[in-house]
N, CA, C and O atoms as a GROMACS GRO file, in nm:
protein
  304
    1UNK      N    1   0.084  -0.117   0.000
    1UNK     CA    2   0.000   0.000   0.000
    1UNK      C    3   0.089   0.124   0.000
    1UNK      O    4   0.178   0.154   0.079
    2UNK      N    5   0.055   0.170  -0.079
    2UNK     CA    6   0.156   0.346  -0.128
    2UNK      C    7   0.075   0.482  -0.036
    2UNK      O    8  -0.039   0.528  -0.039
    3UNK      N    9   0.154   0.504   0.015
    3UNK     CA   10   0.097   0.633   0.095
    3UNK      C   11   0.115   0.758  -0.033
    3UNK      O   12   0.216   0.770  -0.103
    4UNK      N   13   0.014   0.829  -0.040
    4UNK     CA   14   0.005   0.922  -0.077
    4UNK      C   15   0.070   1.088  -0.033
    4UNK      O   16   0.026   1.139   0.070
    5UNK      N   17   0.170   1.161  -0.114
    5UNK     CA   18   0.189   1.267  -0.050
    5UNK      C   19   0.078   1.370  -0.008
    5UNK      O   20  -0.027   1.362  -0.071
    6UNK      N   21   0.086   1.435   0.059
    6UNK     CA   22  -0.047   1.565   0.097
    6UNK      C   23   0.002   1.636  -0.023
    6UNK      O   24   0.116   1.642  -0.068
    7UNK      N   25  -0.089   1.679  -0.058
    7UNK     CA   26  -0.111   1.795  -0.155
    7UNK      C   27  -0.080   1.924  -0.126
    7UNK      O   28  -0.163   1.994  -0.069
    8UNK      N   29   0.047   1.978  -0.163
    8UNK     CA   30   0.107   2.118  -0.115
    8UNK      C   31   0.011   2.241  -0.219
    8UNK      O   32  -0.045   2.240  -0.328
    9UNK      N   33   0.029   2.317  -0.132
    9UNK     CA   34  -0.063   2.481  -0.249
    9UNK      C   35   0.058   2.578  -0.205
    9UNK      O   36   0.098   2.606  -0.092
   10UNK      N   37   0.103   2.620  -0.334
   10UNK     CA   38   0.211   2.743  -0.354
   10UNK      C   39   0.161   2.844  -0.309
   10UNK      O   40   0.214   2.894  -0.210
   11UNK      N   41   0.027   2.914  -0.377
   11UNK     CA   42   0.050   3.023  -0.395
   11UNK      C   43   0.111   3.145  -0.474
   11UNK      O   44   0.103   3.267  -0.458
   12UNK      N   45   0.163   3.078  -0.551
   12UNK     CA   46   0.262   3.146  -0.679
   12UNK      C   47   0.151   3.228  -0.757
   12UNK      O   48   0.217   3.307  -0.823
   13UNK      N   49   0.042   3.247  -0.779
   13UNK     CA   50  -0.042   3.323  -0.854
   13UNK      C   51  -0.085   3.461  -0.783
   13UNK      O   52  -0.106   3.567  -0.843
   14UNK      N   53  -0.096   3.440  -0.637
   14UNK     CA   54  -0.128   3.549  -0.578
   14UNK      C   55  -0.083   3.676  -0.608
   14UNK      O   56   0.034   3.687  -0.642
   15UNK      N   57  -0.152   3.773  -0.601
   15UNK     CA   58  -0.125   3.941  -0.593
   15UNK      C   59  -0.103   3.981  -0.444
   15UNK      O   60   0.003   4.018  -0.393
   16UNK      N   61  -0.195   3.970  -0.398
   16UNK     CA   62  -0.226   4.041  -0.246
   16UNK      C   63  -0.136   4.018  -0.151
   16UNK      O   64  -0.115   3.908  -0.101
   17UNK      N   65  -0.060   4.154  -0.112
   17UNK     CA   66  -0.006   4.158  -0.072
   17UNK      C   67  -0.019   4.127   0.134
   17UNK      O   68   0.069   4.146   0.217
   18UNK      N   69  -0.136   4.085   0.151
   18UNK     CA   70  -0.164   4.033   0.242
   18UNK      C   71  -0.172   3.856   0.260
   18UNK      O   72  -0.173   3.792   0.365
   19UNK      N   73  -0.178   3.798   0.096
   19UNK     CA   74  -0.164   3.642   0.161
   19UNK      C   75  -0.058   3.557   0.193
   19UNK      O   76   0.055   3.572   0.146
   20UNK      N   77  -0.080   3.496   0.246
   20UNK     CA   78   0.014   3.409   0.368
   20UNK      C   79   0.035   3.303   0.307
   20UNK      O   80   0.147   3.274   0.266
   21UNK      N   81  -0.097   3.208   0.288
   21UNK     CA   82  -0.073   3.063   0.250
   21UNK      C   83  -0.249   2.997   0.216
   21UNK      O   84  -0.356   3.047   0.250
   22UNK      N   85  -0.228   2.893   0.153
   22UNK     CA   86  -0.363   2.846   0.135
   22UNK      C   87  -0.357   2.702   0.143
   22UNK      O   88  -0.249   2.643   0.132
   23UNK      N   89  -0.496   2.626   0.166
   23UNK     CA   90  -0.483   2.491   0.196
   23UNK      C   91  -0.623   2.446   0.114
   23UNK      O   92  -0.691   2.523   0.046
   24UNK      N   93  -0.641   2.358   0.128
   24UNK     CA   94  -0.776   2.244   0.019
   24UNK      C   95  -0.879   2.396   0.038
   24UNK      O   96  -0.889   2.472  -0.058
   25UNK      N   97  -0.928   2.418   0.130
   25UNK     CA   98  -1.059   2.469   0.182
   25UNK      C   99  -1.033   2.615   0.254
   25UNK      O  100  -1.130   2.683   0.288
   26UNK      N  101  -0.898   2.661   0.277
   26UNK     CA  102  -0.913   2.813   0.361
   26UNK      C  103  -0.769   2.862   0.281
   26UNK      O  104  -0.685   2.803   0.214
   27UNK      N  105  -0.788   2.998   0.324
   27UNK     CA  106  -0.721   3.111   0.271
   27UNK      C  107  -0.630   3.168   0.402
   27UNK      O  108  -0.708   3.216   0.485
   28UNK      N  109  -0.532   3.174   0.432
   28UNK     CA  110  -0.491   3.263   0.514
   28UNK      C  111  -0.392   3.403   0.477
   28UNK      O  112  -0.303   3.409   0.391
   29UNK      N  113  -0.443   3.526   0.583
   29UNK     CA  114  -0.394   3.606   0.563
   29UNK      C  115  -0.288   3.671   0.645
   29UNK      O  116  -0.288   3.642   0.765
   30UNK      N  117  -0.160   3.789   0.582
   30UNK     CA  118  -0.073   3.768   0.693
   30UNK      C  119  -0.122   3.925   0.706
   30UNK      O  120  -0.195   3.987   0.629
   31UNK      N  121  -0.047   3.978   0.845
   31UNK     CA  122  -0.099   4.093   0.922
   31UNK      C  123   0.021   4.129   1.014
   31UNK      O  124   0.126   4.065   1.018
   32UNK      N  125  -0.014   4.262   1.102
   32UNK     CA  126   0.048   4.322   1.240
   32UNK      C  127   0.002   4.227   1.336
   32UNK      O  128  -0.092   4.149   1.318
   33UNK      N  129   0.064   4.238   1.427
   33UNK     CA  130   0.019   4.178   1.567
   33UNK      C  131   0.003   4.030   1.598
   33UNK      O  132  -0.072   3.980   1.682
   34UNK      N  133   0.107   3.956   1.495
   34UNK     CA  134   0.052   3.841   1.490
   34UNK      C  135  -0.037   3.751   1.496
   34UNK      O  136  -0.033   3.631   1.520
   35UNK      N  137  -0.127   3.829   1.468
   35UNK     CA  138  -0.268   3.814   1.426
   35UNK      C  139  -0.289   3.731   1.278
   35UNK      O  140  -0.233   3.801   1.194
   36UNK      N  141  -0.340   3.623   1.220
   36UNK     CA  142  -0.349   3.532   1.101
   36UNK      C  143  -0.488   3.487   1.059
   36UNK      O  144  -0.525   3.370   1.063
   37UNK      N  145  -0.568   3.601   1.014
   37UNK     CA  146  -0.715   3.520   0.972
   37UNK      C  147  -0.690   3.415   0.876
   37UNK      O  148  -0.611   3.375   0.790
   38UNK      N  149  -0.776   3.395   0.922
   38UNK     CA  150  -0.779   3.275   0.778
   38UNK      C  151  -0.940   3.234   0.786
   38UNK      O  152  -1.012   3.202   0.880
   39UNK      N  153  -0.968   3.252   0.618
   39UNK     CA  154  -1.125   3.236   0.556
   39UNK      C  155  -1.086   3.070   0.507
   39UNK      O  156  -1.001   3.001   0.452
   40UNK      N  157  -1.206   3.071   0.568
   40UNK     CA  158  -1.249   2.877   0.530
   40UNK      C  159  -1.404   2.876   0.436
   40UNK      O  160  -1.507   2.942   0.448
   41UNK      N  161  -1.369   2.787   0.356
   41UNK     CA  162  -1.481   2.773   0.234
   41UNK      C  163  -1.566   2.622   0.218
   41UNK      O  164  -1.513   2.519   0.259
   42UNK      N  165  -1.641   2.622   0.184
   42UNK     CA  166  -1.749   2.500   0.146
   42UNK      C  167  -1.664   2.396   0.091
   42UNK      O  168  -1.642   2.286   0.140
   43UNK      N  169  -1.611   2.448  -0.028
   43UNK     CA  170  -1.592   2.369  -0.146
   43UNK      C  171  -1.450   2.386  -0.167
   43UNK      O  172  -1.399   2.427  -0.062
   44UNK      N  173  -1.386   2.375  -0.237
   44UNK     CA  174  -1.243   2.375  -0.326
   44UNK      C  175  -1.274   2.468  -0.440
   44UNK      O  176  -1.204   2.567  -0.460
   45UNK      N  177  -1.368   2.441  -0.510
   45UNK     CA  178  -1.470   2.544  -0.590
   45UNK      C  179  -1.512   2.660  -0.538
   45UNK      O  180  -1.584   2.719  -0.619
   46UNK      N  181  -1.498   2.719  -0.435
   46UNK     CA  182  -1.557   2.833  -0.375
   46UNK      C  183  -1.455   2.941  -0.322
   46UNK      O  184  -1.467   3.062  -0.303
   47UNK      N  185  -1.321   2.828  -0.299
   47UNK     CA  186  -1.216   2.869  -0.227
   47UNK      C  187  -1.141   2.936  -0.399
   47UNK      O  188  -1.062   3.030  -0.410
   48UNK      N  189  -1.191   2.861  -0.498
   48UNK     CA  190  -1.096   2.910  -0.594
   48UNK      C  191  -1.160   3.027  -0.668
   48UNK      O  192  -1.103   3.113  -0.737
   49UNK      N  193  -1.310   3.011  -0.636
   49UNK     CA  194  -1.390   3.181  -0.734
   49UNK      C  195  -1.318   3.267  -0.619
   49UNK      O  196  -1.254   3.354  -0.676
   50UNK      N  197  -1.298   3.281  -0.432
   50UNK     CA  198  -1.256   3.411  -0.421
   50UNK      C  199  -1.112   3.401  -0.421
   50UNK      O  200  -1.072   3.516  -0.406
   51UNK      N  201  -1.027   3.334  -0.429
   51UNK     CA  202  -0.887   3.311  -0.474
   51UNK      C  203  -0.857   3.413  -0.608
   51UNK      O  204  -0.760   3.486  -0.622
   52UNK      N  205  -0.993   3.391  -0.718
   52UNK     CA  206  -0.964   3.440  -0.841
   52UNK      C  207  -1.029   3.546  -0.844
   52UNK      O  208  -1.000   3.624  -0.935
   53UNK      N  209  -1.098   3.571  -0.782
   53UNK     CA  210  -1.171   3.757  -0.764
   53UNK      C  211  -1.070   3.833  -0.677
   53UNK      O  212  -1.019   3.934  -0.724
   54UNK      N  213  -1.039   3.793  -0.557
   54UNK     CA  214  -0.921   3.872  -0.495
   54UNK      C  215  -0.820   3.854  -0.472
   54UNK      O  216  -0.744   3.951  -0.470
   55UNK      N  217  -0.782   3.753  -0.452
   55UNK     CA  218  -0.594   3.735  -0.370
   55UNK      C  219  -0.521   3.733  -0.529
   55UNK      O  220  -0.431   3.814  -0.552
   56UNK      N  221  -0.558   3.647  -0.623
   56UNK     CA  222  -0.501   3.628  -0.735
   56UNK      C  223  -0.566   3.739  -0.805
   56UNK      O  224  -0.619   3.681  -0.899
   57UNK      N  225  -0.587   3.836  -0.814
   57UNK     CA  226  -0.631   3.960  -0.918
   57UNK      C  227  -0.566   4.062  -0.863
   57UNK      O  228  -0.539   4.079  -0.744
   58UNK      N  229  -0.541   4.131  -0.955
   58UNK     CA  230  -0.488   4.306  -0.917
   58UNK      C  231  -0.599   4.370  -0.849
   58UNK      O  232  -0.572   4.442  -0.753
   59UNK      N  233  -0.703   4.358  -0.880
   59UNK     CA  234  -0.790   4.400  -0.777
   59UNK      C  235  -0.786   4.361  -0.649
   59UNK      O  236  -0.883   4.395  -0.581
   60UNK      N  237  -0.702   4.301  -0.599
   60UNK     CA  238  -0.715   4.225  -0.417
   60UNK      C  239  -0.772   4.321  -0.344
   60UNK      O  240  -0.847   4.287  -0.252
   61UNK      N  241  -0.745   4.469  -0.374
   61UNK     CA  242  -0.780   4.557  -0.292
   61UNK      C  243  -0.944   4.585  -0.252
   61UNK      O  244  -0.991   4.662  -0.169
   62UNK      N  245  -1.007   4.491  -0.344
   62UNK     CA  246  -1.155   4.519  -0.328
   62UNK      C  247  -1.213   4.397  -0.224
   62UNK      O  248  -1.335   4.381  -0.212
   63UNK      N  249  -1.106   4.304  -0.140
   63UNK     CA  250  -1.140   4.217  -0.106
   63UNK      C  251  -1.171   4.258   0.038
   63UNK      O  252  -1.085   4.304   0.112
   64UNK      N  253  -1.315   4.236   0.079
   64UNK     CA  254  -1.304   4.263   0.234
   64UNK      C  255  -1.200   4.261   0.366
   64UNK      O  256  -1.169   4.348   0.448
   65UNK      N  257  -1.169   4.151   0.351
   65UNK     CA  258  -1.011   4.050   0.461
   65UNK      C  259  -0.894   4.201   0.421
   65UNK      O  260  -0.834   4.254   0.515
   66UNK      N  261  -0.878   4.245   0.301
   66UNK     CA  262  -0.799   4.360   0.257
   66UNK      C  263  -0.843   4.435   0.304
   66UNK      O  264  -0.772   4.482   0.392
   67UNK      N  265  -0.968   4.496   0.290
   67UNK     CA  266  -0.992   4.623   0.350
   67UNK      C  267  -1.004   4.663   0.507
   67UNK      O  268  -1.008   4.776   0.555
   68UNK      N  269  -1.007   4.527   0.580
   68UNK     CA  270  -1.009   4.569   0.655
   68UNK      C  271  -0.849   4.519   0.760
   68UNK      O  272  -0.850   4.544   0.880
   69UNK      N  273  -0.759   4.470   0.712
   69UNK     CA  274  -0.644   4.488   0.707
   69UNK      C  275  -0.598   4.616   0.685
   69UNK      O  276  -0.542   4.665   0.783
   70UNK      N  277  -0.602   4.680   0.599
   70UNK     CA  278  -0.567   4.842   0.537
   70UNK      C  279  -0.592   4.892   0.680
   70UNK      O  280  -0.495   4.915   0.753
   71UNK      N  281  -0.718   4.910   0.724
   71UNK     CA  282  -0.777   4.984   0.801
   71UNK      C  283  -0.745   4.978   0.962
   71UNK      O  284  -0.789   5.055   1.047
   72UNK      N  285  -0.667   4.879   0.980
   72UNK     CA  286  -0.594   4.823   1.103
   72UNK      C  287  -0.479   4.816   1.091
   72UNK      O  288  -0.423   4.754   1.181
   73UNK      N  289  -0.401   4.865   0.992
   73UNK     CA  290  -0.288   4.918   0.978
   73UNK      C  291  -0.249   5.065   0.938
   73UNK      O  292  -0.130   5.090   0.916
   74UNK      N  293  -0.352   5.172   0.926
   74UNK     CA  294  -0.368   5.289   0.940
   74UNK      C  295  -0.398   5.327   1.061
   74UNK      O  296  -0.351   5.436   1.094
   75UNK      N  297  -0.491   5.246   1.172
   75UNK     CA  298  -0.540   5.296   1.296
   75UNK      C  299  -0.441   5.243   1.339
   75UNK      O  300  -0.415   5.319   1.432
   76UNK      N  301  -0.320   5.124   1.341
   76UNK     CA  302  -0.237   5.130   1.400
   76UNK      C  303  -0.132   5.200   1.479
   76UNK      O  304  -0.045   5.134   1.537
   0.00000   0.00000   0.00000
């Protein structure tokens, strides 16, 4: 019986200058204060439409998790 490796995620496509790392189902983001959200999704499919609307688009900046990062690093 062959063990299977885990399935690594790069990340190499990303824009946003806030992501950290990603896994099957969540997104994590990096930050001040050692603080690390991380958004968890339904699907693999769900994780990859906001993957491809924000973290991976030049637009990241329209992504909520971004905006309100921005905004906790200005009130900082």
């Amino acid at each position: 019986m062959s063990r299977r490796k885990p399935i690594r995620y790069s990340g190499a496509g990303m824009k946003c200058p806030y992501f950290s790392r990603e896994e099957k189902l969540a997104v994590s983001c990096r930050c001040t204060g050692g603080m690390t959200p991380k958004l968890y999704f339904q699907t693999p499919e769900a994780k990859a439409a906001w993957c491809g609307k924000y973290c991976a688009n030049h637009a990241y900046y329209l992504c909520p998790m971004c905006e309100m990062l921005d905004d906790e690093l200005l009130t900082s």
